[in-house]
Amino acid sequence: MAKYIVKRLLLMIPVLLGVSFIVFGIMSFTPGDPATAILGTSATKEQIAKLNDQLGMNDPFIVRYLRYVGGAIHGDFGTSYRTRKPVFDDIFARFGITFRIDVLAICLAVLIGIPIGVISAVKQYSGVDFVSTIMAMFFASVPQFWLAMMFVMIFSLKLGWLPSTFTGTITLKHYIMPVVTLAMATAASILRLTRSNMLETIRQDYVRTARAKGASERMVIYKHALRNALLPVITVVGNEFGYLLGGTVIVEAIFGIPGLGSLMITSIRAKDIPQATACILFLSLLNVVIVLVVDILYAYIDPRIKAKYMGGVKRAAKHPAKI
Amino acid sequence: MPQNILQKSERPKARKSRFAEVWKRFRKSNLAMFGLIVILLIIVMASFASVICNYENDAIAQHYDARFLSPSWEHPFGTDDYGRDIFARVLFGTRVSLVVGISSTALACIIACFLGSIVAYYGGKVDTFLMRILDVFMGIPTLLLAIAIAASLGAGIRNLILALVISQIPGFTRIVRSAVFNITDMEYVEAAKAYGCSPLYIIVKHILPNAMGTIIVQATMSVAAQILNTAALSFLGLGQQAPDPELGSILSDAKEYMRYSMWGVLFPGLTISVIALSLNLVGDGLRDALDPRLKK
């Protein structure tokens, strides 16, 4: 198991290097320059040229990128052009709120998606199944920012129950709408996947065997079928987290949440390259780490994968289709 | 010679029957048919938008005497803060969304088919190399990548399409690759190789048509996702520029005045949801209809 984890951790390094290259590239090869962004349009051409030179903007792209990576290895990801502070100051200050919202949202999505998915599979073609399938379809198709706006209109403007922006003292009430908004689409996809996996699993031979040997229906569903049906769901929960990280940008924009997403948008707009790069890099790191954790969890739970690395003999099964 | 004639006359028949078979199964699903009818209706309405409404007068011109009107026969979706007819704006906005969603998916699909079939066909080092690069792209959450590209290129429809194409290529390629993988081992591919057919011919003639089912389903769902993403990016101000309407930007305008009027929020959002929902229903129906496990 340790070998597997180490291997996956090592594989993360090139991925992160690649991500930083892409993000740095996107930020560099696009119109506009940071000096104009810092000094404003009132600055003279000489001032702008001088500052650009100071910032090293006139060096070739590769030189700038290598300089960036060199700094990053020593923990220096640059200073923000806007605030003149190390970029990670702002990121760490804002990370907590984004992370809290995302984790709450994913938990809520799992709590909604899995139980309803299981019920709807066990009672296939029943009223419950029909309603939950339609609801899942609907929530998978609704734009998040629209859902957020509808919530604000109903619960803040009409009923006055919940605050619509993150101002004043932050209480649990502030979190309800952003978390629910983010959770719904994810809950819908978890529900659909749980349902289809469960339906597939229920038809497996070993479930029929369990029934044949006289196990109670409860036992069959929860002990034999559910465990196997949930395995692929775990992977999806990991992938959905990445989707949530994207969704946070939009939800943060609507509810005025001072999180990483809004920091990223502001930085990109202001051509604050170090800050924007660091934001996307950090969110991607989070994404990659979560996927890794989920994969390890998966390997830990699924005896088939564990066996590959535990038994001493590593069976190479890269492409099952090719064997 | 007679054998040749026989083959030729049989071939189109066999193909037609496969399509008919899929269509027969697809038709059985009420939800999928509902989705298909709704999406076709929306496409027709969006195509004839300029016949139904006048772009300059209804969607762009400002009428300060007709602000915040509730829905009526004259203004089915009401009017916004500039007195513009929301129905007309939604109609023209839908046209933009559909064009962006379909064109970006089509482009990404073509590129993904090319990349995916090449890596799956050749396998080995080419495969490992390209998949590692795609892994890197997959490390960045899709929407974040799209936002980053669109924001740095600057607002505008062309940049928006470019951002959406680039951000969906990695996921799409993976799906094409895994679909093609299963086919490259088929006996008919081996037979074609033994015949001395060129790889390009084999990929285009033998492999892609058989992987088409998976690809079409994915593309349908992708259009839905891209329409949602288009709206989200426009909402952030990265798509169509004012005063031209786009579903996301209409909502972004409506956010400013939603204290006074709810119609500007309700209808454009419902429109996006209905489009995405119908496309997803069609995609689901297609997947069920194409599912080989159900085939006799």
Coordinates of C-alpha atoms in Angstrom, one line a residue:
Chain A
M1 CA 0.0 0.0 0.0
A2 CA 2.8 2.4 0.9
K3 CA 4.4 1.7 -2.4
Y4 CA 1.2 2.6 -4.2
I5 CA 0.9 5.9 -2.3
V6 CA 4.5 6.8 -2.9
K7 CA 4.2 6.1 -6.6
R8 CA 1.1 8.2 -6.8
L9 CA 2.8 11.0 -4.8
L10 CA 5.7 11.0 -7.2
L11 CA 3.4 11.1 -10.2
M12 CA 1.9 14.2 -8.8
I13 CA 5.1 16.2 -9.3
P14 CA 5.1 16.2 -13.1
V15 CA 1.4 16.9 -13.1
L16 CA 1.8 20.0 -10.9
L17 CA 4.8 21.1 -13.0
G18 CA 2.7 20.8 -16.1
V19 CA -0.2 22.6 -14.5
S20 CA 2.0 25.5 -13.5
F21 CA 3.4 25.6 -17.1
I22 CA 0.0 25.7 -18.6
V23 CA -1.3 28.4 -16.2
F24 CA 1.8 30.4 -16.5
G25 CA 1.6 30.1 -20.3
I26 CA -2.1 31.2 -20.4
M27 CA -1.3 34.2 -18.2
S28 CA 1.8 35.2 -20.2
F29 CA 0.8 34.8 -23.8
T30 CA -2.3 37.0 -23.5
P31 CA -2.7 40.7 -24.3
G32 CA -2.1 43.3 -21.7
D33 CA 1.0 43.7 -19.5
P34 CA 1.2 43.9 -15.7
A35 CA 3.0 47.3 -15.6
T36 CA 0.0 49.0 -17.2
A37 CA -2.2 47.1 -14.8
I38 CA -0.2 48.3 -11.8
L39 CA 0.5 51.9 -12.8
G40 CA -2.8 52.5 -14.5
T41 CA -3.4 54.2 -17.8
S42 CA -2.2 57.6 -16.6
A43 CA 1.5 56.4 -16.4
T44 CA 3.9 57.4 -19.1
K45 CA 5.4 55.0 -21.6
E46 CA 8.8 55.2 -20.0
Q47 CA 7.5 54.4 -16.5
I48 CA 5.6 51.4 -17.9
A49 CA 8.6 50.2 -19.9
K50 CA 10.9 50.6 -16.8
L51 CA 8.5 48.7 -14.5
N52 CA 8.0 45.9 -17.1
D53 CA 11.8 45.6 -17.3
Q54 CA 12.1 45.5 -13.4
L55 CA 9.5 42.8 -13.3
G56 CA 11.5 40.8 -15.8
M57 CA 8.7 40.9 -18.4
N58 CA 11.2 41.4 -21.3
D59 CA 12.9 38.1 -20.7
P60 CA 11.9 35.2 -22.9
F61 CA 9.0 33.1 -21.7
I62 CA 11.1 30.1 -20.8
V63 CA 13.5 32.2 -18.7
R64 CA 10.5 33.7 -16.8
Y65 CA 8.9 30.3 -16.3
L66 CA 12.2 28.7 -15.0
R67 CA 12.7 31.6 -12.7
Y68 CA 9.2 31.1 -11.4
V69 CA 9.7 27.4 -10.8
G70 CA 13.1 28.1 -9.2
G71 CA 11.5 30.4 -6.8
A72 CA 8.6 28.1 -6.2
I73 CA 10.9 25.2 -5.1
H74 CA 12.2 27.5 -2.4
G75 CA 8.6 28.4 -1.4
D76 CA 8.6 31.8 -3.2
F77 CA 5.7 32.0 -5.5
G78 CA 6.1 35.7 -6.1
T79 CA 4.4 38.8 -4.7
S80 CA 1.1 40.1 -5.8
Y81 CA 1.3 43.1 -8.1
R82 CA -1.7 44.6 -6.4
T83 CA -1.1 44.1 -2.7
R84 CA 2.7 43.8 -2.8
K85 CA 2.5 40.9 -0.4
P86 CA 3.6 37.3 -1.0
V87 CA 0.8 35.6 -3.0
F88 CA 0.2 32.9 -0.4
D89 CA -0.7 35.4 2.3
D90 CA -4.0 36.1 0.5
I91 CA -4.5 32.5 -0.5
F92 CA -4.2 31.2 3.0
A93 CA -6.4 34.0 4.4
R94 CA -9.1 33.1 1.9
F95 CA -8.7 29.4 1.6
G96 CA -10.6 28.5 4.8
I97 CA -13.9 29.8 3.7
T98 CA -13.8 28.2 0.2
F99 CA -12.7 24.9 1.7
R100 CA -15.4 25.0 4.3
I101 CA -18.1 25.6 1.7
D102 CA -16.8 22.9 -0.6
V103 CA -16.5 20.3 2.1
L104 CA -20.0 21.1 3.5
A105 CA -21.4 20.9 -0.1
I106 CA -19.8 17.6 -0.9
C107 CA -21.0 16.1 2.4
L108 CA -24.5 17.4 1.8
A109 CA -24.4 16.0 -1.8
V110 CA -23.4 12.6 -0.5
L111 CA -26.0 12.6 2.2
I112 CA -28.7 13.4 -0.3
G113 CA -27.5 11.5 -3.3
I114 CA -26.6 8.1 -1.9
P115 CA -29.7 7.3 0.2
I116 CA -32.1 8.5 -2.4
G117 CA -30.2 6.7 -5.1
V118 CA -30.3 3.4 -3.2
I119 CA -34.0 3.8 -2.4
S120 CA -34.8 4.6 -6.0
A121 CA -32.9 1.6 -7.3
V122 CA -34.4 -0.8 -4.8
K123 CA -37.9 0.5 -5.6
Q124 CA -37.3 0.8 -9.3
Y125 CA -40.3 2.2 -11.3
S126 CA -42.1 3.3 -8.1
G127 CA -43.3 6.8 -7.5
V128 CA -40.3 7.6 -5.4
D129 CA -38.0 6.4 -8.2
F130 CA -39.8 8.5 -10.8
V131 CA -39.8 11.7 -8.8
S132 CA -36.2 11.4 -7.7
T133 CA -35.1 10.6 -11.3
I134 CA -36.9 13.6 -12.6
M135 CA -35.5 15.8 -9.8
A136 CA -32.0 14.5 -10.4
M137 CA -32.3 15.2 -14.1
F138 CA -33.6 18.7 -13.3
F139 CA -30.8 19.6 -10.9
A140 CA -28.2 18.3 -13.2
S141 CA -29.4 20.7 -15.9
V142 CA -29.9 23.9 -13.8
P143 CA -27.2 26.5 -14.0
Q144 CA -25.7 26.9 -10.5
F145 CA -25.6 30.7 -10.6
W146 CA -29.3 30.8 -11.5
L147 CA -30.2 28.4 -8.7
A148 CA -28.3 30.8 -6.4
M149 CA -30.2 33.8 -7.7
M150 CA -33.5 32.0 -7.3
F151 CA -32.6 31.1 -3.7
V152 CA -31.6 34.7 -3.0
M153 CA -34.9 36.0 -4.5
I154 CA -37.0 33.5 -2.5
F155 CA -35.2 33.2 0.8
S156 CA -33.6 36.7 1.2
L157 CA -35.7 39.1 -0.8
K158 CA -39.2 37.6 -0.4
L159 CA -39.1 35.7 2.9
G160 CA -36.1 37.5 4.5
W161 CA -35.0 34.3 6.2
L162 CA -31.4 34.1 5.0
P163 CA -28.7 36.8 4.4
S164 CA -27.9 37.2 0.7
T165 CA -24.2 38.3 1.1
F166 CA -21.3 37.6 3.3
T167 CA -21.3 40.8 5.3
G168 CA -21.4 41.5 9.0
T169 CA -20.8 38.7 11.4
I170 CA -20.7 35.4 9.6
T171 CA -23.0 32.8 11.1
L172 CA -24.1 29.4 10.0
K173 CA -27.1 31.0 8.2
H174 CA -24.7 32.6 5.7
Y175 CA -23.5 29.2 4.6
I176 CA -26.8 27.6 3.9
M177 CA -27.5 29.1 0.5
P178 CA -24.0 28.8 -1.0
V179 CA -23.6 25.2 0.3
V180 CA -27.0 24.1 -1.0
T181 CA -26.5 25.7 -4.4
L182 CA -23.2 24.0 -4.8
A183 CA -24.4 20.6 -3.5
M184 CA -27.5 20.2 -5.7
A185 CA -25.8 19.4 -9.0
T186 CA -23.3 17.1 -7.3
A187 CA -26.1 15.4 -5.4
A188 CA -27.9 14.8 -8.6
S189 CA -25.0 13.1 -10.3
I190 CA -24.2 11.0 -7.2
L191 CA -27.9 10.0 -7.1
R192 CA -27.9 8.9 -10.7
L193 CA -24.7 7.0 -10.5
T194 CA -25.7 5.3 -7.2
R195 CA -29.0 4.3 -8.8
S196 CA -27.6 2.8 -11.9
N197 CA -24.8 1.0 -10.1
M198 CA -27.2 -0.4 -7.6
L199 CA -29.5 -1.6 -10.3
E200 CA -26.6 -3.3 -12.0
T201 CA -25.3 -4.9 -8.8
I202 CA -28.7 -6.2 -7.8
R203 CA -28.8 -8.3 -10.9
Q204 CA -25.4 -9.9 -10.2
D205 CA -25.0 -13.6 -9.5
Y206 CA -23.7 -13.2 -6.0
V207 CA -26.8 -11.2 -5.0
R208 CA -29.0 -13.9 -6.4
T209 CA -26.9 -16.4 -4.4
A210 CA -27.4 -14.4 -1.3
R211 CA -31.2 -14.3 -1.9
A212 CA -31.2 -18.0 -2.7
K213 CA -29.5 -18.9 0.5
G214 CA -32.3 -17.2 2.3
A215 CA -30.7 -13.9 3.5
S216 CA -33.3 -11.3 4.3
E217 CA -33.9 -8.5 1.8
R218 CA -32.3 -6.0 4.1
M219 CA -29.2 -8.1 4.4
V220 CA -29.0 -8.6 0.7
I221 CA -29.3 -4.9 -0.1
Y222 CA -27.1 -3.4 2.6
K223 CA -24.5 -6.2 3.1
H224 CA -24.1 -7.6 -0.4
A225 CA -25.2 -5.1 -3.0
L226 CA -24.6 -1.7 -1.4
R227 CA -20.9 -2.2 -0.7
N228 CA -20.1 -3.1 -4.3
A229 CA -22.4 -0.6 -5.8
L230 CA -20.8 2.3 -3.8
L231 CA -17.2 1.6 -5.0
P232 CA -17.5 3.6 -8.2
V233 CA -19.4 6.3 -6.5
I234 CA -16.4 7.0 -4.3
T235 CA -14.3 7.9 -7.4
V236 CA -17.0 10.1 -8.7
V237 CA -17.2 12.0 -5.4
G238 CA -13.5 12.8 -5.9
N239 CA -14.0 14.0 -9.4
E240 CA -17.1 16.0 -8.3
F241 CA -14.9 17.9 -5.9
G242 CA -13.0 19.3 -8.8
Y243 CA -16.3 20.4 -10.4
L244 CA -17.2 22.0 -7.1
L245 CA -14.0 24.0 -7.1
G246 CA -15.0 25.4 -10.4
G247 CA -18.5 26.1 -9.2
T248 CA -17.3 28.0 -6.1
V249 CA -15.9 30.7 -8.4
I250 CA -19.5 31.4 -9.5
V251 CA -21.2 31.0 -6.2
E252 CA -18.6 33.2 -4.5
A253 CA -19.3 35.9 -7.1
I254 CA -23.0 35.8 -6.4
F255 CA -22.9 35.7 -2.6
G256 CA -20.0 38.0 -2.4
I257 CA -17.9 35.5 -0.5
P258 CA -14.3 36.5 0.0
G259 CA -12.9 33.2 -1.0
L260 CA -10.3 31.8 -3.4
G261 CA -12.6 32.0 -6.4
S262 CA -13.3 35.7 -6.1
L263 CA -9.5 36.2 -5.5
M264 CA -8.8 34.4 -8.7
I265 CA -11.3 36.3 -10.8
T266 CA -10.0 39.7 -9.4
S267 CA -6.4 38.7 -10.0
I268 CA -7.0 37.6 -13.6
R269 CA -8.9 40.7 -14.4
A270 CA -6.2 42.9 -12.9
K271 CA -3.4 41.0 -14.8
D272 CA -1.9 40.1 -11.4
I273 CA -0.1 37.2 -12.9
P274 CA 1.7 35.8 -9.8
Q275 CA -1.5 35.9 -7.7
A276 CA -3.7 34.4 -10.5
T277 CA -1.2 31.7 -11.2
A278 CA -0.9 30.9 -7.5
C279 CA -4.7 30.7 -7.2
I280 CA -5.2 28.3 -10.0
L281 CA -2.2 26.3 -9.0
F282 CA -3.4 26.0 -5.5
L283 CA -7.0 25.0 -6.5
S284 CA -5.5 22.5 -9.0
L285 CA -3.3 21.1 -6.2
L286 CA -6.3 20.7 -4.0
N287 CA -8.1 19.0 -6.9
V288 CA -5.2 16.6 -7.5
V289 CA -4.7 15.9 -3.8
I290 CA -8.4 15.1 -3.3
V291 CA -8.4 12.8 -6.3
L292 CA -5.3 11.1 -4.9
V293 CA -6.9 10.7 -1.4
V294 CA -10.0 9.2 -3.0
D295 CA -8.0 6.8 -5.1
I296 CA -6.1 5.6 -2.1
L297 CA -9.3 5.3 -0.2
Y298 CA -10.7 3.3 -3.1
A299 CA -7.7 1.0 -3.2
Y300 CA -8.0 0.5 0.6
I301 CA -11.7 -0.4 0.4
D302 CA -11.6 -2.5 -2.8
P303 CA -9.8 -5.7 -2.0
R304 CA -9.1 -6.3 -5.7
I305 CA -6.8 -3.3 -6.0
K306 CA -5.3 -3.8 -2.6
A307 CA -4.4 -7.3 -3.6
K308 CA -2.4 -6.0 -6.5
Y309 CA 0.0 -4.2 -4.3
M310 CA -0.1 -6.3 -1.1
G311 CA 0.5 -9.8 -2.3
G312 CA 4.1 -9.1 -3.2
V313 CA 3.5 -9.9 -6.9
K314 CA 2.4 -6.8 -8.7
R315 CA 0.0 -7.8 -11.4
A316 CA 0.2 -5.4 -14.3
A317 CA -3.3 -4.8 -15.4
K318 CA -3.1 -1.4 -17.1
H319 CA -5.7 -1.9 -19.7
P320 CA -8.2 -4.7 -18.8
A321 CA -9.5 -4.6 -22.3
K322 CA -6.1 -5.7 -23.7
I323 CA -5.7 -8.8 -21.6
Chain B
M1 CA -18.5 -10.1 -60.0
P2 CA -22.0 -11.2 -58.9
Q3 CA -20.6 -11.5 -55.4
N4 CA -19.5 -7.9 -55.5
I5 CA -22.9 -6.7 -56.6
L6 CA -24.5 -8.6 -53.8
Q7 CA -22.2 -7.1 -51.2
K8 CA -22.9 -3.6 -52.4
S9 CA -26.6 -3.9 -52.4
E10 CA -26.6 -5.4 -48.9
R11 CA -24.4 -2.9 -47.3
P12 CA -26.7 0.1 -47.1
K13 CA -29.5 -2.1 -46.0
A14 CA -27.6 -3.3 -43.0
R15 CA -26.7 0.2 -42.1
K16 CA -30.2 1.5 -42.3
S17 CA -31.5 -1.3 -40.2
R18 CA -29.0 -0.4 -37.4
F19 CA -30.2 3.1 -37.4
A20 CA -33.8 2.0 -37.5
E21 CA -33.2 -0.3 -34.6
V22 CA -31.7 2.4 -32.5
W23 CA -34.5 4.8 -33.4
K24 CA -37.1 2.2 -32.5
R25 CA -35.6 1.8 -29.1
F26 CA -35.2 5.5 -28.7
R27 CA -38.8 6.2 -29.6
K28 CA -40.0 3.9 -26.8
S29 CA -38.6 6.2 -24.1
N30 CA -41.1 9.0 -23.5
L31 CA -38.6 11.2 -21.6
A32 CA -36.1 11.0 -24.5
M33 CA -38.8 11.8 -27.1
F34 CA -40.0 14.7 -25.0
G35 CA -36.4 16.0 -24.8
L36 CA -36.0 15.6 -28.6
I37 CA -39.2 17.4 -29.4
V38 CA -38.4 20.3 -27.0
I39 CA -34.9 20.8 -28.2
L40 CA -36.0 20.7 -31.8
L41 CA -38.7 23.2 -31.1
I42 CA -36.1 25.5 -29.3
I43 CA -33.7 25.2 -32.2
V44 CA -36.4 26.1 -34.7
M45 CA -37.5 29.0 -32.7
A46 CA -33.9 30.3 -32.2
S47 CA -33.3 29.9 -36.0
F48 CA -36.3 32.0 -36.8
A49 CA -35.7 34.5 -34.0
S50 CA -35.5 37.4 -36.4
V51 CA -38.8 36.4 -37.9
I52 CA -40.5 36.2 -34.5
C53 CA -39.0 39.4 -33.0
N54 CA -37.2 42.4 -34.3
Y55 CA -33.6 42.4 -33.0
E56 CA -32.9 46.2 -32.9
N57 CA -36.4 47.2 -31.7
D58 CA -37.3 44.5 -29.2
A59 CA -33.9 43.2 -27.9
I60 CA -31.7 46.3 -28.1
A61 CA -33.6 49.5 -28.2
Q62 CA -34.4 51.0 -24.8
H63 CA -38.0 52.0 -23.9
Y64 CA -38.0 53.8 -20.6
D65 CA -41.8 54.0 -20.5
A66 CA -42.0 50.2 -20.4
R67 CA -39.6 49.2 -17.6
F68 CA -40.2 46.2 -15.3
L69 CA -43.4 45.1 -17.0
S70 CA -44.9 41.8 -15.9
P71 CA -45.5 39.1 -18.5
S72 CA -48.4 39.8 -20.9
W73 CA -49.3 38.9 -24.5
E74 CA -47.2 41.7 -25.8
H75 CA -44.2 40.8 -23.6
P76 CA -44.5 37.1 -22.8
F77 CA -41.5 37.2 -20.4
G78 CA -42.0 40.8 -19.2
T79 CA -39.5 43.6 -19.7
D80 CA -36.2 44.5 -18.1
D81 CA -34.7 47.6 -16.5
Y82 CA -34.2 49.3 -19.9
G83 CA -37.7 48.3 -21.0
R84 CA -36.4 45.7 -23.4
D85 CA -38.6 42.7 -24.1
I86 CA -37.1 39.8 -22.2
F87 CA -38.6 37.2 -24.5
A88 CA -36.8 38.7 -27.5
R89 CA -33.5 38.9 -25.6
V90 CA -33.9 35.3 -24.4
L91 CA -34.7 34.2 -28.0
F92 CA -31.6 35.9 -29.5
G93 CA -29.6 34.8 -26.4
T94 CA -30.6 31.2 -27.0
R95 CA -29.3 31.5 -30.5
V96 CA -25.9 32.6 -29.2
S97 CA -25.8 29.8 -26.5
L98 CA -26.8 27.1 -29.0
V99 CA -24.2 28.3 -31.5
V100 CA -21.4 28.4 -28.9
G101 CA -22.5 25.1 -27.3
I102 CA -22.7 23.2 -30.5
S103 CA -19.7 24.7 -32.3
S104 CA -17.4 24.3 -29.3
T105 CA -18.5 20.7 -28.7
A106 CA -18.2 19.9 -32.5
L107 CA -14.7 21.3 -32.6
A108 CA -13.6 19.5 -29.4
C109 CA -15.2 16.3 -30.7
I110 CA -13.3 16.4 -33.9
I111 CA -10.0 17.0 -32.2
A112 CA -10.8 14.4 -29.5
C113 CA -11.7 11.8 -32.2
F114 CA -8.4 12.5 -33.9
L115 CA -6.3 12.4 -30.7
G116 CA -8.2 9.6 -29.0
S117 CA -8.2 7.2 -32.0
I118 CA -4.5 7.8 -32.7
V119 CA -3.4 7.1 -29.1
A120 CA -5.7 4.1 -28.8
Y121 CA -4.7 2.7 -32.2
Y122 CA -0.9 3.1 -31.8
G123 CA -0.9 2.6 -28.0
G124 CA 2.5 2.3 -26.4
K125 CA 4.7 5.4 -26.0
V126 CA 2.4 7.7 -28.1
D127 CA -0.4 6.7 -25.8
T128 CA 1.6 7.2 -22.5
F129 CA 3.0 10.5 -23.7
L130 CA -0.3 12.0 -24.7
M131 CA -2.2 10.7 -21.8
R132 CA 0.3 12.2 -19.3
I133 CA -0.2 15.6 -21.0
L134 CA -3.9 15.2 -20.7
D135 CA -3.5 14.2 -17.1
V136 CA -1.9 17.6 -16.5
F137 CA -4.9 19.3 -18.1
M138 CA -7.3 17.2 -16.1
G139 CA -5.5 18.4 -13.0
I140 CA -7.1 21.9 -13.5
P141 CA -10.8 21.8 -12.8
T142 CA -12.6 22.3 -16.2
L143 CA -14.5 25.4 -15.4
L144 CA -11.4 27.0 -13.9
L145 CA -9.4 26.3 -17.0
A146 CA -12.2 27.8 -19.2
I147 CA -12.4 30.9 -16.9
A148 CA -8.6 31.3 -16.9
I149 CA -8.4 31.1 -20.7
A150 CA -11.4 33.2 -21.4
A151 CA -10.5 35.8 -18.9
S152 CA -6.9 36.2 -20.2
L153 CA -7.9 36.3 -23.8
G154 CA -10.5 38.9 -23.1
A155 CA -14.2 38.9 -23.4
G156 CA -15.9 37.9 -26.6
I157 CA -17.7 35.0 -28.3
R158 CA -14.7 33.7 -30.3
N159 CA -12.5 33.6 -27.2
L160 CA -15.3 32.0 -25.2
I161 CA -15.6 29.2 -27.8
L162 CA -11.8 28.7 -27.8
A163 CA -11.8 28.5 -24.0
L164 CA -14.6 25.9 -24.0
V165 CA -12.9 23.8 -26.8
I166 CA -9.6 23.7 -25.0
S167 CA -11.1 22.9 -21.6
Q168 CA -13.2 20.0 -22.8
I169 CA -10.7 18.3 -25.1
P170 CA -8.9 16.3 -22.3
G171 CA -12.1 14.7 -20.9
F172 CA -13.5 14.1 -24.4
T173 CA -10.2 12.5 -25.6
R174 CA -10.2 10.1 -22.7
I175 CA -13.7 8.9 -23.6
V176 CA -12.9 8.5 -27.3
R177 CA -9.8 6.6 -26.4
S178 CA -11.5 4.1 -24.1
A179 CA -14.2 3.6 -26.7
V180 CA -11.7 3.0 -29.4
F181 CA -9.5 0.8 -27.3
N182 CA -12.2 -1.9 -27.1
I183 CA -12.5 -1.8 -30.9
T184 CA -8.9 -2.0 -31.9
D185 CA -8.8 -5.6 -30.7
M186 CA -11.7 -6.6 -32.8
E187 CA -11.2 -9.2 -35.5
Y188 CA -12.4 -7.0 -38.3
V189 CA -9.7 -4.5 -37.4
E190 CA -7.1 -7.2 -37.5
A191 CA -8.5 -8.4 -40.9
A192 CA -8.3 -4.8 -42.2
K193 CA -4.7 -4.6 -41.0
A194 CA -3.9 -7.9 -42.7
Y195 CA -5.5 -6.6 -45.9
G196 CA -2.9 -3.9 -45.8
C197 CA -5.3 -1.0 -45.2
S198 CA -3.6 2.2 -44.1
P199 CA -4.0 3.2 -40.4
L200 CA -5.9 6.3 -41.4
Y201 CA -8.3 4.2 -43.5
I202 CA -8.8 1.7 -40.6
I203 CA -9.5 4.5 -38.1
V204 CA -11.9 6.4 -40.3
K205 CA -13.7 3.5 -41.9
H206 CA -13.7 0.8 -39.3
I207 CA -12.9 2.1 -35.8
L208 CA -14.6 5.5 -35.6
P209 CA -18.0 4.4 -37.0
N210 CA -18.2 1.7 -34.4
A211 CA -17.2 4.0 -31.6
M212 CA -19.7 6.6 -32.8
G213 CA -22.4 5.6 -30.4
T214 CA -20.4 6.5 -27.3
I215 CA -19.1 9.6 -29.0
I216 CA -22.5 10.9 -30.0
V217 CA -23.9 10.3 -26.5
Q218 CA -21.0 12.1 -25.0
A219 CA -21.3 15.0 -27.5
T220 CA -25.0 15.4 -26.7
M221 CA -24.3 15.7 -23.0
S222 CA -21.4 17.9 -23.7
V223 CA -23.5 20.4 -25.6
A224 CA -25.7 20.6 -22.5
A225 CA -22.7 21.1 -20.3
Q226 CA -21.2 23.7 -22.6
I227 CA -24.4 25.7 -22.7
L228 CA -24.3 25.8 -18.9
N229 CA -20.7 26.8 -19.0
T230 CA -21.3 29.5 -21.6
A231 CA -24.0 31.0 -19.4
A232 CA -21.7 30.8 -16.4
L233 CA -18.8 32.5 -18.2
S234 CA -21.1 35.2 -19.7
F235 CA -22.5 35.7 -16.2
L236 CA -19.0 36.5 -15.1
G237 CA -18.8 39.0 -18.0
L238 CA -16.5 36.8 -20.2
G239 CA -18.9 36.2 -23.1
Q240 CA -21.1 38.3 -25.2
Q241 CA -20.7 42.0 -24.6
A242 CA -23.5 44.4 -23.8
P243 CA -26.0 45.3 -25.3
D244 CA -26.1 42.1 -27.3
P245 CA -28.0 39.5 -25.3
E246 CA -26.7 36.1 -24.2
L247 CA -28.6 33.9 -21.6
G248 CA -25.8 34.3 -19.0
S249 CA -25.4 38.0 -19.5
I250 CA -29.2 38.6 -19.4
L251 CA -29.1 36.9 -15.9
S252 CA -26.1 39.0 -14.9
D253 CA -28.1 42.2 -15.8
A254 CA -31.1 40.8 -14.0
K255 CA -29.0 40.3 -10.9
E256 CA -28.7 44.1 -10.5
Y257 CA -32.5 44.7 -10.6
M258 CA -33.9 41.5 -9.0
R259 CA -35.2 43.5 -6.1
Y260 CA -37.7 45.1 -8.4
S261 CA -38.6 42.5 -10.9
M262 CA -38.2 38.7 -10.8
W263 CA -39.0 38.0 -14.5
G264 CA -35.6 38.8 -15.8
V265 CA -34.2 36.1 -13.5
L266 CA -36.9 33.5 -13.8
F267 CA -37.3 33.1 -17.6
P268 CA -33.7 33.2 -18.9
G269 CA -32.7 30.7 -16.2
L270 CA -35.6 28.4 -17.0
T271 CA -34.7 28.6 -20.7
I272 CA -31.1 27.4 -20.0
S273 CA -32.4 24.7 -17.7
V274 CA -35.0 23.5 -20.3
I275 CA -32.3 23.4 -23.0
A276 CA -29.8 21.5 -20.9
L277 CA -32.5 19.2 -19.5
S278 CA -33.8 18.2 -22.9
L279 CA -30.3 17.6 -24.2
N280 CA -29.5 15.4 -21.2
L281 CA -32.8 13.5 -21.7
V282 CA -31.9 12.9 -25.4
G283 CA -28.4 11.8 -24.4
D284 CA -29.7 9.4 -21.8
G285 CA -32.2 8.0 -24.3
L286 CA -29.5 7.6 -26.9
R287 CA -27.3 5.8 -24.5
D288 CA -30.0 3.4 -23.5
A289 CA -30.9 2.9 -27.2
L290 CA -27.3 2.3 -28.2
D291 CA -26.4 0.1 -25.2
P292 CA -25.1 -3.1 -26.7
R293 CA -26.1 -5.1 -23.6
L294 CA -29.7 -4.7 -24.6
K295 CA -29.0 -5.8 -28.2
K296 CA -30.3 -9.2 -29.2

